[in-house]
Amino acid sequence: MSASSALQAACAAYRSAASFERESLEGVPGHSHAAEIRSEYRTARELERFCSSLAANVVNRARREFAPAGTRLDIDDTKEHERAGLDIREALRTGNIPDIDRLWSSLQRHYGGDSGRDLAYQQAAQRIIRGFWLNRRSVVQRTASAVVLRLRVTSEGCFGRSTRKVSYYSYQNAAECLEGLAAFAGKAGQPALASGLLRINVHNIEYSYRDKQHHPGLDIVFFKDAWEFKFSHQVADDLMLFVGEYGAAFMQETD
């Protein structure tokens, strides 16, 4: 039995129990009944919500399963439904059960194997490029000990404390750049660096002016309106190779 068929059977069983209660307890006010008889409309709406939730879980599984460990795929649910020919509302309207298996098969064909892995790295490279505003004309600051990139992150004071926190408008930019860097680190064989970057939660991190975090091959220095990433020369060289391989097309578009 499919999941949606099971839900329909459960609805029928519940309706039968509610009817039995009303037949057995005649004269009891409606608001006192233990089981509420639901309209066909409400049952149909619940079935649609259930199927939509199931389809969303399938796409979420693809985001994780077809990307390398520690990364994710940016996949648009609506586009994937269209690609698979899945229209949940129309299927239910015509008395059919939405083919969620067909959606999964479509995701497997499109993102399975190297396709999902390469796309995840391309998306990671794009996050890095956007975060550091990189393009082919960028001048990267190189010192004797490090290569320095700056990520614009505005901050605000923490109430009742001397520390600062990331402002609401910088959450997404900071989180996406960190995710991109973590994906790069995993690809470059730097699991400790990847793990350290993923542990930075932009929603609750607090820091003081010029505080510093140490990671393998990377120091992060916190300023009021920016985070300064100081990469070792080796990690920086690997990062530039990663961006060049997976982000060249995107960088050309942003020139």
PDB file of C-alpha atoms in Angstrom:
ATOM      1  CA  MET A   1       0.000   0.000   0.000  1.00  0.00           C
ATOM      2  CA  SER A   2       1.364   3.444  -0.940  1.00  0.00           C
ATOM      3  CA  ALA A   3       1.637   6.235   1.625  1.00  0.00           C
ATOM      4  CA  SER A   4      -1.220   8.213   0.117  1.00  0.00           C
ATOM      5  CA  SER A   5      -3.438   5.098  -0.088  1.00  0.00           C
ATOM      6  CA  ALA A   6      -2.678   4.429   3.568  1.00  0.00           C
ATOM      7  CA  LEU A   7      -3.754   7.966   4.456  1.00  0.00           C
ATOM      8  CA  GLN A   8      -7.016   7.534   2.543  1.00  0.00           C
ATOM      9  CA  ALA A   9      -7.666   4.251   4.370  1.00  0.00           C
ATOM     10  CA  ALA A  10      -6.944   5.927   7.707  1.00  0.00           C
ATOM     11  CA  CYS A  11      -9.391   8.723   6.886  1.00  0.00           C
ATOM     12  CA  ALA A  12     -12.090   6.168   6.027  1.00  0.00           C
ATOM     13  CA  ALA A  13     -11.468   4.272   9.266  1.00  0.00           C
ATOM     14  CA  TYR A  14     -11.647   7.468  11.312  1.00  0.00           C
ATOM     15  CA  ARG A  15     -14.896   8.475   9.605  1.00  0.00           C
ATOM     16  CA  SER A  16     -16.343   5.022  10.380  1.00  0.00           C
ATOM     17  CA  ALA A  17     -15.413   5.403  14.062  1.00  0.00           C
ATOM     18  CA  ALA A  18     -16.984   8.860  14.211  1.00  0.00           C
ATOM     19  CA  SER A  19     -20.212   7.590  12.642  1.00  0.00           C
ATOM     20  CA  PHE A  20     -20.352   4.676  15.099  1.00  0.00           C
ATOM     21  CA  GLU A  21     -20.007   7.105  18.026  1.00  0.00           C
ATOM     22  CA  ARG A  22     -22.897   9.241  16.790  1.00  0.00           C
ATOM     23  CA  GLU A  23     -25.142   6.251  16.198  1.00  0.00           C
ATOM     24  CA  SER A  24     -24.367   4.802  19.651  1.00  0.00           C
ATOM     25  CA  LEU A  25     -24.691   8.073  21.604  1.00  0.00           C
ATOM     26  CA  GLU A  26     -27.771   9.707  20.175  1.00  0.00           C
ATOM     27  CA  GLY A  27     -28.643  12.991  21.828  1.00  0.00           C
ATOM     28  CA  VAL A  28     -25.102  13.864  22.894  1.00  0.00           C
ATOM     29  CA  PRO A  29     -24.223  17.437  21.783  1.00  0.00           C
ATOM     30  CA  GLY A  30     -21.864  17.629  18.819  1.00  0.00           C
ATOM     31  CA  HIS A  31     -19.170  19.498  20.724  1.00  0.00           C
ATOM     32  CA  SER A  32     -18.942  16.578  23.181  1.00  0.00           C
ATOM     33  CA  HIS A  33     -18.107  13.951  20.557  1.00  0.00           C
ATOM     34  CA  ALA A  34     -14.621  12.411  20.794  1.00  0.00           C
ATOM     35  CA  ALA A  35     -14.308  12.000  17.019  1.00  0.00           C
ATOM     36  CA  GLU A  36     -15.049  14.821  14.634  1.00  0.00           C
ATOM     37  CA  ILE A  37     -16.534  14.025  11.232  1.00  0.00           C
ATOM     38  CA  ARG A  38     -14.428  15.890   8.709  1.00  0.00           C
ATOM     39  CA  SER A  39     -15.694  17.213   5.422  1.00  0.00           C
ATOM     40  CA  GLU A  40     -14.514  15.832   2.091  1.00  0.00           C
ATOM     41  CA  TYR A  41     -12.824  19.188   1.498  1.00  0.00           C
ATOM     42  CA  ARG A  42     -10.778  18.939   4.695  1.00  0.00           C
ATOM     43  CA  THR A  43      -9.808  15.343   3.908  1.00  0.00           C
ATOM     44  CA  ALA A  44      -8.713  16.337   0.394  1.00  0.00           C
ATOM     45  CA  ARG A  45      -6.690  19.267   1.717  1.00  0.00           C
ATOM     46  CA  GLU A  46      -4.934  17.054   4.270  1.00  0.00           C
ATOM     47  CA  LEU A  47      -4.113  14.500   1.574  1.00  0.00           C
ATOM     48  CA  GLU A  48      -2.673  17.248  -0.624  1.00  0.00           C
ATOM     49  CA  ARG A  49      -0.562  18.598   2.252  1.00  0.00           C
ATOM     50  CA  PHE A  50       0.651  15.096   3.027  1.00  0.00           C
ATOM     51  CA  CYS A  51       1.699  14.421  -0.575  1.00  0.00           C
ATOM     52  CA  SER A  52       3.375  17.838  -0.847  1.00  0.00           C
ATOM     53  CA  SER A  53       5.318  17.169   2.341  1.00  0.00           C
ATOM     54  CA  LEU A  54       6.357  13.755   1.054  1.00  0.00           C
ATOM     55  CA  ALA A  55       7.585  15.280  -2.229  1.00  0.00           C
ATOM     56  CA  ALA A  56       9.525  17.953  -0.304  1.00  0.00           C
ATOM     57  CA  ASN A  57      11.221  15.251   1.763  1.00  0.00           C
ATOM     58  CA  VAL A  58      12.239  13.452  -1.424  1.00  0.00           C
ATOM     59  CA  VAL A  59      13.884  16.612  -2.812  1.00  0.00           C
ATOM     60  CA  ASN A  60      15.572  17.228   0.552  1.00  0.00           C
ATOM     61  CA  ARG A  61      16.987  13.719   0.402  1.00  0.00           C
ATOM     62  CA  ALA A  62      18.410  14.485  -3.051  1.00  0.00           C
ATOM     63  CA  ARG A  63      20.021  17.685  -1.736  1.00  0.00           C
ATOM     64  CA  ARG A  64      21.983  15.606   0.771  1.00  0.00           C
ATOM     65  CA  GLU A  65      22.484  12.285  -0.981  1.00  0.00           C
ATOM     66  CA  PHE A  66      23.768  13.530  -4.338  1.00  0.00           C
ATOM     67  CA  ALA A  67      26.199  16.076  -2.856  1.00  0.00           C
ATOM     68  CA  PRO A  68      29.600  15.271  -1.334  1.00  0.00           C
ATOM     69  CA  ALA A  69      29.697  14.877   2.447  1.00  0.00           C
ATOM     70  CA  GLY A  70      29.517  18.216   4.221  1.00  0.00           C
ATOM     71  CA  THR A  71      27.972  20.009   1.237  1.00  0.00           C
ATOM     72  CA  ARG A  72      24.491  20.530  -0.138  1.00  0.00           C
ATOM     73  CA  LEU A  73      22.815  21.004  -3.497  1.00  0.00           C
ATOM     74  CA  ASP A  74      20.665  24.040  -4.207  1.00  0.00           C
ATOM     75  CA  ILE A  75      17.638  22.421  -5.847  1.00  0.00           C
ATOM     76  CA  ASP A  76      14.375  24.197  -6.638  1.00  0.00           C
ATOM     77  CA  ASP A  77      11.342  22.054  -5.707  1.00  0.00           C
ATOM     78  CA  THR A  78       9.047  23.562  -8.332  1.00  0.00           C
ATOM     79  CA  LYS A  79      11.514  23.018 -11.182  1.00  0.00           C
ATOM     80  CA  GLU A  80      12.104  19.416 -10.116  1.00  0.00           C
ATOM     81  CA  HIS A  81       8.345  18.764 -10.024  1.00  0.00           C
ATOM     82  CA  GLU A  82       8.078  20.169 -13.558  1.00  0.00           C
ATOM     83  CA  ARG A  83      11.020  18.084 -14.766  1.00  0.00           C
ATOM     84  CA  ALA A  84       9.402  14.924 -13.368  1.00  0.00           C
ATOM     85  CA  GLY A  85       5.936  15.837 -14.650  1.00  0.00           C
ATOM     86  CA  LEU A  86       4.550  15.868 -11.115  1.00  0.00           C
ATOM     87  CA  ASP A  87       1.419  17.936 -10.441  1.00  0.00           C
ATOM     88  CA  ILE A  88       0.105  16.869  -7.049  1.00  0.00           C
ATOM     89  CA  ARG A  89      -3.078  18.938  -7.081  1.00  0.00           C
ATOM     90  CA  GLU A  90      -4.066  17.875 -10.593  1.00  0.00           C
ATOM     91  CA  ALA A  91      -3.375  14.203  -9.862  1.00  0.00           C
ATOM     92  CA  LEU A  92      -5.592  14.252  -6.773  1.00  0.00           C
ATOM     93  CA  ARG A  93      -8.289  16.231  -8.588  1.00  0.00           C
ATOM     94  CA  THR A  94      -8.549  13.477 -11.202  1.00  0.00           C
ATOM     95  CA  GLY A  95      -8.608  10.710  -8.580  1.00  0.00           C
ATOM     96  CA  ASN A  96      -5.015   9.560  -9.086  1.00  0.00           C
ATOM     97  CA  ILE A  97      -2.226   9.112  -6.572  1.00  0.00           C
ATOM     98  CA  PRO A  98       0.738  11.467  -7.214  1.00  0.00           C
ATOM     99  CA  ASP A  99       3.732   9.500  -8.484  1.00  0.00           C
ATOM    100  CA  ILE A 100       6.389  10.436  -5.930  1.00  0.00           C
ATOM    101  CA  ASP A 101       8.558   7.523  -7.127  1.00  0.00           C
ATOM    102  CA  ARG A 102       8.725   9.199 -10.521  1.00  0.00           C
ATOM    103  CA  LEU A 103      10.046  12.359  -8.863  1.00  0.00           C
ATOM    104  CA  TRP A 104      12.822  10.399  -7.143  1.00  0.00           C
ATOM    105  CA  SER A 105      13.742   8.614 -10.394  1.00  0.00           C
ATOM    106  CA  SER A 106      14.003  11.980 -12.135  1.00  0.00           C
ATOM    107  CA  LEU A 107      16.271  13.324  -9.384  1.00  0.00           C
ATOM    108  CA  GLN A 108      18.464  10.227  -9.616  1.00  0.00           C
ATOM    109  CA  ARG A 109      18.841  10.625 -13.388  1.00  0.00           C
ATOM    110  CA  HIS A 110      19.689  14.310 -13.169  1.00  0.00           C
ATOM    111  CA  TYR A 111      21.939  14.419 -10.098  1.00  0.00           C
ATOM    112  CA  GLY A 112      23.254  10.882  -9.683  1.00  0.00           C
ATOM    113  CA  GLY A 113      26.901   9.983 -10.154  1.00  0.00           C
ATOM    114  CA  ASP A 114      29.317  12.846 -10.793  1.00  0.00           C
ATOM    115  CA  SER A 115      26.590  15.287 -11.871  1.00  0.00           C
ATOM    116  CA  GLY A 116      25.420  16.131  -8.360  1.00  0.00           C
ATOM    117  CA  ARG A 117      28.963  16.224  -6.985  1.00  0.00           C
ATOM    118  CA  ASP A 118      30.204  18.624  -9.664  1.00  0.00           C
ATOM    119  CA  LEU A 119      27.139  20.851  -9.313  1.00  0.00           C
ATOM    120  CA  ALA A 120      27.607  21.023  -5.529  1.00  0.00           C
ATOM    121  CA  TYR A 121      31.207  22.168  -6.005  1.00  0.00           C
ATOM    122  CA  GLN A 122      30.152  24.720  -8.613  1.00  0.00           C
ATOM    123  CA  GLN A 123      27.575  26.133  -6.217  1.00  0.00           C
ATOM    124  CA  ALA A 124      30.177  26.175  -3.416  1.00  0.00           C
ATOM    125  CA  ALA A 125      32.598  28.087  -5.635  1.00  0.00           C
ATOM    126  CA  GLN A 126      29.842  30.597  -6.442  1.00  0.00           C
ATOM    127  CA  ARG A 127      29.222  31.181  -2.727  1.00  0.00           C
ATOM    128  CA  ILE A 128      32.922  31.859  -2.195  1.00  0.00           C
ATOM    129  CA  ILE A 129      33.104  34.225  -5.176  1.00  0.00           C
ATOM    130  CA  ARG A 130      30.045  36.173  -4.039  1.00  0.00           C
ATOM    131  CA  GLY A 131      31.220  36.286  -0.433  1.00  0.00           C
ATOM    132  CA  PHE A 132      34.656  37.705  -1.212  1.00  0.00           C
ATOM    133  CA  TRP A 133      33.560  39.668  -4.295  1.00  0.00           C
ATOM    134  CA  LEU A 134      36.094  37.844  -6.455  1.00  0.00           C
ATOM    135  CA  ASN A 135      36.497  38.397 -10.164  1.00  0.00           C
ATOM    136  CA  ARG A 136      39.288  38.019 -12.691  1.00  0.00           C
ATOM    137  CA  ARG A 137      40.516  41.528 -11.946  1.00  0.00           C
ATOM    138  CA  SER A 138      40.575  41.076  -8.161  1.00  0.00           C
ATOM    139  CA  VAL A 139      43.842  41.943  -6.450  1.00  0.00           C
ATOM    140  CA  VAL A 140      44.384  39.480  -3.631  1.00  0.00           C
ATOM    141  CA  GLN A 141      46.417  40.711  -0.662  1.00  0.00           C
ATOM    142  CA  ARG A 142      49.414  38.446  -0.130  1.00  0.00           C
ATOM    143  CA  THR A 143      51.787  38.818   2.824  1.00  0.00           C
ATOM    144  CA  ALA A 144      54.877  36.862   3.802  1.00  0.00           C
ATOM    145  CA  SER A 145      52.767  34.478   5.884  1.00  0.00           C
ATOM    146  CA  ALA A 146      49.220  34.568   4.478  1.00  0.00           C
ATOM    147  CA  VAL A 147      46.793  35.412   1.707  1.00  0.00           C
ATOM    148  CA  VAL A 148      44.049  37.715   2.980  1.00  0.00           C
ATOM    149  CA  LEU A 149      40.413  37.853   1.823  1.00  0.00           C
ATOM    150  CA  ARG A 150      37.736  40.015   3.435  1.00  0.00           C
ATOM    151  CA  LEU A 151      34.101  39.013   3.869  1.00  0.00           C
ATOM    152  CA  ARG A 152      31.712  41.891   4.483  1.00  0.00           C
ATOM    153  CA  VAL A 153      29.807  41.069   7.690  1.00  0.00           C
ATOM    154  CA  THR A 154      28.099  43.914   9.504  1.00  0.00           C
ATOM    155  CA  SER A 155      27.700  43.523  13.247  1.00  0.00           C
ATOM    156  CA  GLU A 156      25.800  45.044  16.129  1.00  0.00           C
ATOM    157  CA  GLY A 157      26.317  45.202  19.866  1.00  0.00           C
ATOM    158  CA  CYS A 158      24.994  42.460  22.147  1.00  0.00           C
ATOM    159  CA  PHE A 159      22.540  43.800  24.715  1.00  0.00           C
ATOM    160  CA  GLY A 160      24.133  44.138  28.132  1.00  0.00           C
ATOM    161  CA  ARG A 161      27.528  42.832  26.955  1.00  0.00           C
ATOM    162  CA  SER A 162      30.638  44.287  25.370  1.00  0.00           C
ATOM    163  CA  THR A 163      30.672  41.714  22.550  1.00  0.00           C
ATOM    164  CA  ARG A 164      29.206  42.000  19.077  1.00  0.00           C
ATOM    165  CA  LYS A 165      27.068  39.687  16.943  1.00  0.00           C
ATOM    166  CA  VAL A 166      26.297  39.324  13.249  1.00  0.00           C
ATOM    167  CA  SER A 167      23.528  41.663  12.104  1.00  0.00           C
ATOM    168  CA  TYR A 168      20.390  40.145  10.604  1.00  0.00           C
ATOM    169  CA  TYR A 169      21.190  41.435   7.096  1.00  0.00           C
ATOM    170  CA  SER A 170      24.561  39.615   7.031  1.00  0.00           C
ATOM    171  CA  TYR A 171      23.347  36.184   8.150  1.00  0.00           C
ATOM    172  CA  GLN A 172      22.857  34.692   4.708  1.00  0.00           C
ATOM    173  CA  ASN A 173      25.990  36.111   3.107  1.00  0.00           C
ATOM    174  CA  ALA A 174      28.230  34.922   5.952  1.00  0.00           C
ATOM    175  CA  ALA A 175      26.602  31.479   6.234  1.00  0.00           C
ATOM    176  CA  GLU A 176      26.782  30.797   2.504  1.00  0.00           C
ATOM    177  CA  CYS A 177      30.432  31.806   2.254  1.00  0.00           C
ATOM    178  CA  LEU A 178      31.319  29.556   5.198  1.00  0.00           C
ATOM    179  CA  GLU A 179      29.419  26.679   3.576  1.00  0.00           C
ATOM    180  CA  GLY A 180      31.304  27.222   0.333  1.00  0.00           C
ATOM    181  CA  LEU A 181      34.652  27.272   2.130  1.00  0.00           C
ATOM    182  CA  ALA A 182      33.767  24.113   4.068  1.00  0.00           C
ATOM    183  CA  ALA A 183      32.933  22.332   0.794  1.00  0.00           C
ATOM    184  CA  PHE A 184      36.268  23.458  -0.647  1.00  0.00           C
ATOM    185  CA  ALA A 185      38.132  22.270   2.464  1.00  0.00           C
ATOM    186  CA  GLY A 186      36.517  18.840   2.237  1.00  0.00           C
ATOM    187  CA  LYS A 187      37.436  18.584  -1.437  1.00  0.00           C
ATOM    188  CA  ALA A 188      41.019  19.708  -0.689  1.00  0.00           C
ATOM    189  CA  GLY A 189      41.537  16.995   1.935  1.00  0.00           C
ATOM    190  CA  GLN A 190      41.279  19.352   4.907  1.00  0.00           C
ATOM    191  CA  PRO A 191      38.573  17.710   7.080  1.00  0.00           C
ATOM    192  CA  ALA A 192      39.579  19.555  10.269  1.00  0.00           C
ATOM    193  CA  LEU A 193      39.274  22.913   8.496  1.00  0.00           C
ATOM    194  CA  ALA A 194      35.915  21.916   6.994  1.00  0.00           C
ATOM    195  CA  SER A 195      34.610  20.809  10.394  1.00  0.00           C
ATOM    196  CA  GLY A 196      35.770  24.022  12.059  1.00  0.00           C
ATOM    197  CA  LEU A 197      34.079  26.205   9.458  1.00  0.00           C
ATOM    198  CA  LEU A 198      30.808  24.283   9.732  1.00  0.00           C
ATOM    199  CA  ARG A 199      30.789  24.786  13.498  1.00  0.00           C
ATOM    200  CA  ILE A 200      30.620  28.576  13.119  1.00  0.00           C
ATOM    201  CA  ASN A 201      26.960  29.453  13.685  1.00  0.00           C
ATOM    202  CA  VAL A 202      26.338  32.963  12.358  1.00  0.00           C
ATOM    203  CA  HIS A 203      23.157  33.231  14.424  1.00  0.00           C
ATOM    204  CA  ASN A 204      24.802  32.930  17.825  1.00  0.00           C
ATOM    205  CA  ILE A 205      28.507  33.699  17.427  1.00  0.00           C
ATOM    206  CA  GLU A 206      29.738  36.606  19.578  1.00  0.00           C
ATOM    207  CA  TYR A 207      33.090  38.347  19.260  1.00  0.00           C
ATOM    208  CA  SER A 208      35.007  41.435  20.224  1.00  0.00           C
ATOM    209  CA  TYR A 209      36.910  43.771  17.908  1.00  0.00           C
ATOM    210  CA  ARG A 210      39.975  42.008  16.439  1.00  0.00           C
ATOM    211  CA  ASP A 211      39.142  38.675  18.098  1.00  0.00           C
ATOM    212  CA  LYS A 212      40.718  35.790  16.221  1.00  0.00           C
ATOM    213  CA  GLN A 213      39.736  32.179  15.499  1.00  0.00           C
ATOM    214  CA  HIS A 214      42.439  29.665  14.595  1.00  0.00           C
ATOM    215  CA  HIS A 215      41.781  26.830  12.160  1.00  0.00           C
ATOM    216  CA  PRO A 216      44.195  24.538  10.284  1.00  0.00           C
ATOM    217  CA  GLY A 217      45.649  26.745   7.550  1.00  0.00           C
ATOM    218  CA  LEU A 218      43.313  29.659   8.329  1.00  0.00           C
ATOM    219  CA  ASP A 219      42.906  32.446  10.878  1.00  0.00           C
ATOM    220  CA  ILE A 220      39.713  34.522  10.975  1.00  0.00           C
ATOM    221  CA  VAL A 221      39.940  38.016  12.446  1.00  0.00           C
ATOM    222  CA  PHE A 222      36.692  39.777  13.387  1.00  0.00           C
ATOM    223  CA  PHE A 223      36.126  43.470  12.755  1.00  0.00           C
ATOM    224  CA  LYS A 224      33.055  45.650  13.130  1.00  0.00           C
ATOM    225  CA  ASP A 225      31.970  45.399   9.481  1.00  0.00           C
ATOM    226  CA  ALA A 226      34.087  42.573   8.090  1.00  0.00           C
ATOM    227  CA  TRP A 227      35.684  39.222   8.804  1.00  0.00           C
ATOM    228  CA  GLU A 228      39.267  38.890   7.605  1.00  0.00           C
ATOM    229  CA  PHE A 229      40.290  35.422   6.403  1.00  0.00           C
ATOM    230  CA  LYS A 230      44.055  34.831   6.531  1.00  0.00           C
ATOM    231  CA  PHE A 231      44.822  31.661   4.575  1.00  0.00           C
ATOM    232  CA  SER A 232      48.173  29.930   4.620  1.00  0.00           C
ATOM    233  CA  HIS A 233      49.840  30.053   1.216  1.00  0.00           C
ATOM    234  CA  GLN A 234      49.186  26.356   0.611  1.00  0.00           C
ATOM    235  CA  VAL A 235      45.484  26.542   1.497  1.00  0.00           C
ATOM    236  CA  ALA A 236      45.127  29.771  -0.521  1.00  0.00           C
ATOM    237  CA  ASP A 237      46.706  28.148  -3.582  1.00  0.00           C
ATOM    238  CA  ASP A 238      44.334  25.178  -3.251  1.00  0.00           C
ATOM    239  CA  LEU A 239      41.406  27.588  -2.866  1.00  0.00           C
ATOM    240  CA  MET A 240      42.303  29.507  -6.020  1.00  0.00           C
ATOM    241  CA  LEU A 241      42.577  26.239  -7.947  1.00  0.00           C
ATOM    242  CA  PHE A 242      39.147  25.184  -6.646  1.00  0.00           C
ATOM    243  CA  VAL A 243      37.570  28.505  -7.610  1.00  0.00           C
ATOM    244  CA  GLY A 244      39.266  28.401 -11.004  1.00  0.00           C
ATOM    245  CA  GLU A 245      38.045  24.877 -11.745  1.00  0.00           C
ATOM    246  CA  TYR A 246      34.487  25.131 -10.495  1.00  0.00           C
ATOM    247  CA  GLY A 247      33.732  28.856 -10.559  1.00  0.00           C
ATOM    248  CA  ALA A 248      35.391  30.161 -13.715  1.00  0.00           C
ATOM    249  CA  ALA A 249      32.155  30.428 -15.698  1.00  0.00           C
ATOM    250  CA  PHE A 250      30.353  32.192 -12.856  1.00  0.00           C
ATOM    251  CA  MET A 251      33.269  34.569 -12.302  1.00  0.00           C
ATOM    252  CA  GLN A 252      33.201  35.488 -15.993  1.00  0.00           C
ATOM    253  CA  GLU A 253      29.486  36.292 -15.710  1.00  0.00           C
ATOM    254  CA  THR A 254      30.139  38.631 -12.771  1.00  0.00           C
ATOM    255  CA  ASP A 255      32.993  40.560 -14.438  1.00  0.00           C
TER     256      ASP A 255
END
